[in-house]
Coordinates of C-alpha atoms in Angstrom, one line a residue:
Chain A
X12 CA -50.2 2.2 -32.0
X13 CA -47.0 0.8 -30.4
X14 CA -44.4 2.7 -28.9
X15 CA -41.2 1.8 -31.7
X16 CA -38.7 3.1 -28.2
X17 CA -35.2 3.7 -29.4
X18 CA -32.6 4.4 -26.6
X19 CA -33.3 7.8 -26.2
X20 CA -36.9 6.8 -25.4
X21 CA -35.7 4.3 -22.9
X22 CA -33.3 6.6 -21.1
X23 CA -36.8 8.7 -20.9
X24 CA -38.5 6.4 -19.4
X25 CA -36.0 6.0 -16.8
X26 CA -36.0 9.7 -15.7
X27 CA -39.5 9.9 -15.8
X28 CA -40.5 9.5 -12.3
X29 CA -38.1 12.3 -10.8
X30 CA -38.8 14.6 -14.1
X31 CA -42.9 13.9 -12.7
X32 CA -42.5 15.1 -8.9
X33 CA -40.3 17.9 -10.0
X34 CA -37.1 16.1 -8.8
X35 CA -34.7 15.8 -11.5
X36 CA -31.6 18.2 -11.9
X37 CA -32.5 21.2 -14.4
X38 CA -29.9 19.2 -17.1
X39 CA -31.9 16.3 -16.9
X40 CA -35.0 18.1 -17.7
X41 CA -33.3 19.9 -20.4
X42 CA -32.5 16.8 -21.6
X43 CA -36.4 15.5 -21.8
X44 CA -37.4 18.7 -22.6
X45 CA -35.4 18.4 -26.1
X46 CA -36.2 14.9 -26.7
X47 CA -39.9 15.7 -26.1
X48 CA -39.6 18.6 -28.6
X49 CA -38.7 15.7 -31.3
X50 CA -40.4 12.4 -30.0
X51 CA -43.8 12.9 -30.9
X52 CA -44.9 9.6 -29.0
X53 CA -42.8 10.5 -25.9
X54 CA -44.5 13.9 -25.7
X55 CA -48.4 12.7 -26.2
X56 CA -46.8 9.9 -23.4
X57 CA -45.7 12.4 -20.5
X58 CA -48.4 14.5 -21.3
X59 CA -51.4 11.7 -20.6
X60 CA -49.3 10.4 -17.7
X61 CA -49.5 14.3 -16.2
X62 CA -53.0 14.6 -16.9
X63 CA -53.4 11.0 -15.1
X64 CA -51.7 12.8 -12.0
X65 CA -53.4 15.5 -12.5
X66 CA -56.9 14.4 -13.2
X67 CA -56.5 11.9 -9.6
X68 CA -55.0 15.0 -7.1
X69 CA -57.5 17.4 -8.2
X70 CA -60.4 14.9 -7.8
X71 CA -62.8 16.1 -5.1
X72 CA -62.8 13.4 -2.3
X73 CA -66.0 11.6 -1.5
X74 CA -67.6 12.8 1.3
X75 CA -68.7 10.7 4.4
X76 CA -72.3 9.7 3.9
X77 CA -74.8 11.3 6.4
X78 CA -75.7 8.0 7.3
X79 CA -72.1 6.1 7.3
X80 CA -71.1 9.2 9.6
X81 CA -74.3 8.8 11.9
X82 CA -73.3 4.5 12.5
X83 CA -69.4 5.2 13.0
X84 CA -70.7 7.7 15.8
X85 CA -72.5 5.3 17.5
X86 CA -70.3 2.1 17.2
X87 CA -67.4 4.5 18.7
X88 CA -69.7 5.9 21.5
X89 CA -69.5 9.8 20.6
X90 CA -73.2 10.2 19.7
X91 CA -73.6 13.2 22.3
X92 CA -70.0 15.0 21.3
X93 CA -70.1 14.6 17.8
X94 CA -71.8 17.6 15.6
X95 CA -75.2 16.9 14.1
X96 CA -75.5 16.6 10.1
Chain B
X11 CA -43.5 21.2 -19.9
X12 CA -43.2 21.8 -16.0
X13 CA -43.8 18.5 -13.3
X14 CA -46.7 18.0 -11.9
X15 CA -47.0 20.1 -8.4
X16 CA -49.4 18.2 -5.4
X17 CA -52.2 20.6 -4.6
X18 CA -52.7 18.8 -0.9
X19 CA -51.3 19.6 2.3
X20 CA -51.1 17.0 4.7
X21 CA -48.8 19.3 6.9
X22 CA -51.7 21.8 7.8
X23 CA -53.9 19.1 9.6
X24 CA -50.9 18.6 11.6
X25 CA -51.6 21.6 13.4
X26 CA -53.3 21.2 17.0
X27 CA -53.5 16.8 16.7
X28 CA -50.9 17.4 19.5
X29 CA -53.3 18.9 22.0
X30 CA -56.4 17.1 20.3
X31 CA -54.4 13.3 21.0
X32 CA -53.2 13.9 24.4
X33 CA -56.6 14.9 25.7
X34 CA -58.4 12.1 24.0
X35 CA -55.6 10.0 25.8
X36 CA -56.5 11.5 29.4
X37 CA -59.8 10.6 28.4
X38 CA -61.8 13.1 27.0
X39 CA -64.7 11.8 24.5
X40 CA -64.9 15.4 23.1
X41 CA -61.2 15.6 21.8
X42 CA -61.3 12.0 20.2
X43 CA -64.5 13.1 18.4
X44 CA -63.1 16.7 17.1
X45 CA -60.0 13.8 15.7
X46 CA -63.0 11.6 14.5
X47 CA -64.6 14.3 12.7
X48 CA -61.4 16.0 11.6
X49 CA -60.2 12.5 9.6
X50 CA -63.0 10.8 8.5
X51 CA -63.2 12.1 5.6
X52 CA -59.3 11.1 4.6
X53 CA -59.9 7.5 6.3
X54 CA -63.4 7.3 4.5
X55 CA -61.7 7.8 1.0
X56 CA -59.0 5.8 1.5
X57 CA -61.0 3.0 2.0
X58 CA -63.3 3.7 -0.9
X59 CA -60.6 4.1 -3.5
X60 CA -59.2 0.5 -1.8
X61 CA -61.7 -1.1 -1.4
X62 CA -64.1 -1.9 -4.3
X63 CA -67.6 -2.7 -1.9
X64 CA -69.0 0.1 -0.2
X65 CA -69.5 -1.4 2.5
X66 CA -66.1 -3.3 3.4
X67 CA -64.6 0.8 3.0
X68 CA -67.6 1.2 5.7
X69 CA -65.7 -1.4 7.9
X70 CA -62.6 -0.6 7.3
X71 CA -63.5 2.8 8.6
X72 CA -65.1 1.7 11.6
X73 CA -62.3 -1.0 12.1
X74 CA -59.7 2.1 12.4
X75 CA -61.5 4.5 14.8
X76 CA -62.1 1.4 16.6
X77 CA -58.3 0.1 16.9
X78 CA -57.3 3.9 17.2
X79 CA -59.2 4.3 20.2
X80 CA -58.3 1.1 21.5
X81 CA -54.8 1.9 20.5
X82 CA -54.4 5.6 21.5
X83 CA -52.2 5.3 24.8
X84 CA -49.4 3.2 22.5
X85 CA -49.1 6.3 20.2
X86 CA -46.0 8.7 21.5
X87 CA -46.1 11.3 18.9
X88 CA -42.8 9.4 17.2
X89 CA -44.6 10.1 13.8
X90 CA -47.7 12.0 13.3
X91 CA -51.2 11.4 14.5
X92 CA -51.8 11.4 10.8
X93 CA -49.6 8.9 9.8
X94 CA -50.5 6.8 12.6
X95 CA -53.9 7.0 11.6
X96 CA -53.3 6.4 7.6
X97 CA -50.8 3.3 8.9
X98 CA -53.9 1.7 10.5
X99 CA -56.4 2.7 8.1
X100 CA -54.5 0.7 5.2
X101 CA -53.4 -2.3 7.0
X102 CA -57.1 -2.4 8.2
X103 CA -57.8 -2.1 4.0
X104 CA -55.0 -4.5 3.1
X105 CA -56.1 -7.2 5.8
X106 CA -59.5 -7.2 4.5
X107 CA -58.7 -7.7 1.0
X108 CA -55.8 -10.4 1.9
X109 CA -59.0 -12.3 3.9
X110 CA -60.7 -12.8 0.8
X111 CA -58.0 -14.6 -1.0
X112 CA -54.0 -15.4 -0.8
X113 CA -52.0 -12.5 -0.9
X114 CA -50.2 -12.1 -4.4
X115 CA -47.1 -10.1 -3.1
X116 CA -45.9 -8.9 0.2
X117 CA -45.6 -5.3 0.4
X118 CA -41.8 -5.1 0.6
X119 CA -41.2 -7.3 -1.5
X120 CA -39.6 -5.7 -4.9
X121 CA -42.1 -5.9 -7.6
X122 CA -41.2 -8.2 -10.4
X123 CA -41.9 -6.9 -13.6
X124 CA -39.6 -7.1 -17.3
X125 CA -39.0 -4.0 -19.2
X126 CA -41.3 -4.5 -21.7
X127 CA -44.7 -4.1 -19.1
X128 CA -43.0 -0.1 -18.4
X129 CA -43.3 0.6 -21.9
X130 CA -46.5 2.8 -23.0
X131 CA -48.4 1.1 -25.8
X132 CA -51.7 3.3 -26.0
X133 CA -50.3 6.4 -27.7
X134 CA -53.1 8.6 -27.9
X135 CA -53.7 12.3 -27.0
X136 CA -57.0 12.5 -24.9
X137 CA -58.5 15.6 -26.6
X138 CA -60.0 16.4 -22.8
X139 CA -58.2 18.6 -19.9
X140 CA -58.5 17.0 -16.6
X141 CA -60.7 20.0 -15.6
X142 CA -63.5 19.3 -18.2
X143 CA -62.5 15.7 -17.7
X144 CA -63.6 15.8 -13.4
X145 CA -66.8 17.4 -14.4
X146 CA -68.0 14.2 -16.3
X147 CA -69.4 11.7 -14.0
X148 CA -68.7 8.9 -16.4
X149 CA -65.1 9.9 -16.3
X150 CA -64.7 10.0 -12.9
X151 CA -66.3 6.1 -12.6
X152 CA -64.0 5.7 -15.3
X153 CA -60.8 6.3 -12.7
X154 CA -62.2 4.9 -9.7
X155 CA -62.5 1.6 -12.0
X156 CA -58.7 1.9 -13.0
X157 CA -57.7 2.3 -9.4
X158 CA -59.3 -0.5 -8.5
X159 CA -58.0 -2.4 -10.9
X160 CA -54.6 -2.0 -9.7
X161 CA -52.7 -4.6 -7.7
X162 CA -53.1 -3.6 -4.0
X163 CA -49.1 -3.6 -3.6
X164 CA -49.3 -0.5 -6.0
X165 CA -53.2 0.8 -5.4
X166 CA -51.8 1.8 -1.7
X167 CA -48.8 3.7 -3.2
X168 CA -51.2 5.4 -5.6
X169 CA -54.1 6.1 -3.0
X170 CA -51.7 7.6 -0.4
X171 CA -49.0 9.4 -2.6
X172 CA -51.3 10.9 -5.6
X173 CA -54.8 10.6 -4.3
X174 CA -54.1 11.5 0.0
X175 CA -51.6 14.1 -1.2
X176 CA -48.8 12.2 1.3
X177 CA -45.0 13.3 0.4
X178 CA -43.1 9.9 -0.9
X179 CA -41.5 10.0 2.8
X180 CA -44.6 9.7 4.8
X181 CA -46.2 7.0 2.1
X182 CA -42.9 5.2 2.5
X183 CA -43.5 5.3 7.1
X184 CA -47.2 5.0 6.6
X185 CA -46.4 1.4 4.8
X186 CA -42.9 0.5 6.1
X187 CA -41.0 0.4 3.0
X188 CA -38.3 2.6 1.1
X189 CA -38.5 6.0 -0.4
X190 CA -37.0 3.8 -3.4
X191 CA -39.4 1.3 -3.2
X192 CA -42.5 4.0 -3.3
X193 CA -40.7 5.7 -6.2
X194 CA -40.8 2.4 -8.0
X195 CA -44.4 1.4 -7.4
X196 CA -45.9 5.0 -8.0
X197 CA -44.3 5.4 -11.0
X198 CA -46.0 1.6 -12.1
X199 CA -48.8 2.9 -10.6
X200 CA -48.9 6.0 -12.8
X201 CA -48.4 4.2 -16.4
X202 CA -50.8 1.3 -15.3
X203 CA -53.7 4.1 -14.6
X204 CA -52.3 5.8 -17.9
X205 CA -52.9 2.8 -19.9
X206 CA -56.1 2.5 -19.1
X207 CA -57.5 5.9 -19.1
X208 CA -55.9 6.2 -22.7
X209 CA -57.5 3.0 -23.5
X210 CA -61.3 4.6 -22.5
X211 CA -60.3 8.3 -24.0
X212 CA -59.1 6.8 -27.4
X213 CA -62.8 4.2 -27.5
X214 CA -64.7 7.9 -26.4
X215 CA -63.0 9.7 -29.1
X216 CA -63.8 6.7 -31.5
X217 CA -67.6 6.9 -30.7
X218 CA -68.1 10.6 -30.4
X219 CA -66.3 10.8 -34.0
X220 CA -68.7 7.6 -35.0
X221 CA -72.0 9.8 -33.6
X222 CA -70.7 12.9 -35.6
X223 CA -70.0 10.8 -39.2
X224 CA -73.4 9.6 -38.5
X225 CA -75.1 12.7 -38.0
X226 CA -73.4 14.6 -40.5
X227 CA -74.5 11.5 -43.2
X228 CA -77.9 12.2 -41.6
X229 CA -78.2 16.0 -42.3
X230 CA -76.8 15.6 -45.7
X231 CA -79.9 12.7 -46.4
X232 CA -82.0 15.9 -45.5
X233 CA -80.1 18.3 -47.6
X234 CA -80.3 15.8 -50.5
X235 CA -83.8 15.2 -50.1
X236 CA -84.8 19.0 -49.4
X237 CA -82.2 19.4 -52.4
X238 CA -84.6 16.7 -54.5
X239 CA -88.0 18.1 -53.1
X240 CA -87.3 21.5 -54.5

């Protein structure tokens, strides 16, 4: 499907990344909030793109292999002051 | 609908680096271990998510405990030990992936891109939430993939801001570029990785509804015939 953007969609786009990180003033996200209500595409659009932030923060990180660990210990020295795994 | 809040806080390792660097700077092998051990983890998956080889995000983390020992007299506490740290760890990322071919952008340079690029073209709704979504393994591959698919110019913005947890300020010293700038490359960051998860949620939804039509066509063969056998 492509996105047929009129201006209102555009102007969206614009205010997007503040409206995201919770930085846009409270008439700007009344503003997006409305359109959203009526723009069908622009909603399904903000909604995957905070899923995508989501999804990414709340990832677990990847832990430090036992082994990876056990060489950066020894090629920094710190063999006897580092714990055991 | 209510913005997306960042679940990481980088402040609370902040606590106690103070005492932890200036003893490792007088010497002590014990403190710059307790900093080894503390950061690791961050440094290790930063390199991962920037690096697509295992082991060149085993280098990379080797390369930074190595320059931040080497290094740890010319740090005054002007920023903090973790920014220091995340500022070496991604130019040790960025060198290595500049080594292997010509660099397409530099860093500060503003990225060049027309209107049309910003504009979403996979409108789909994902029919997942990101919770059931981290559970699936596949998924998660899925992610990594997109991330490293990125351009490094905006893959560092994206590792440090949304995956790291940093504030747009400390992305913004970590690389030595504007707040603005950040801002810019996040939010291409963003509809990039948006893109292409849609593109892989829409092509899962499209086979799990093929596998259903197909098994439903299958059980109503065995009706039919059950139907016919009676």
């Amino acid at each position: 499907m492509k996105h047929e953007h009129n201006d209102l969609c555009a102007q969206l786009q614009a205010q997007l990344p503040d409206y995201l990180d919770g930085e846009a003033r409270a008439e700007i996200c009344r503003a997006i909030e409305a359109h959203l209500a009526d723009c069908d595409d622009c909603r399904i659009v903000v909604d995957t793109l905070k899923k995508t932030i989501t999804l990414y923060r709340a990832a677990p990180r990847d832990a430090v292999p036992r082994e990876v660990h056990a060489r950066l210990v020894r090629v920094l020295n710190l063999d006897k002051f580092t714990s055991s795994r | 609908m209510s913005p997306v809040t960042n679940g990481r806080d980088s402040k609370i390792l902040q606590n106690d680096d103070r005492e932890l660097v200036h003893a490792a700077q007088r010497g002590d092998p014990r403190a710059f271990a307790q900093l080894v051990e503390k950061y690791e983890a961050r440094v290790y998956n930063l390199a991962r998510k920037m690096m697509r080889d295992p082991q060149d995000a085993e280098d990379v983390l080797q390369e930074t405990f190595l320059s931040v020992f080497r290094h740890l007299n010319d740090f005054h506490g002007d920023s903090s030990f973790s920014t220091w740290l995340y500022r070496i760890a991604t130019n040790a990322a960025l060198m290595k992936l500049r080594a292997r071919k010509p660099p397409p952008l530099s860093l500060d340079e503003p990225f060049e891109s027309d209107g049309d690029e910003m504009m979403p073209r996979e409108i789909v709704d994902w029919g997942i939430t990101p919770e059931e979504a981290l559970l699936n393994s596949e998924v998660r591959a899925q992610m990594d993939a997109a991330v490293a698919a990125l351009p490094e110019a905006l893959r560092a913005v994206f590792v440090l801001r949304d995956i790291e947890g940093l504030s747009v300020q400390e992305t913004a010293d970590v690389l030595g570029i504007s707040v603005p700038n950040v801002k810019t490359r996040l939010h291409r960051a963003r509809l990039m990785l948006r893109e292409s998860l849609s593109v892989y949620f829409k092509g899962r939804r499209t086979s799990d509804e093929g596998r259903r039509t197909k098994d439903e066509n299958r059980s109503s063969v065995i009706r039919h015939r059950s139907e016919v056998s009676q």
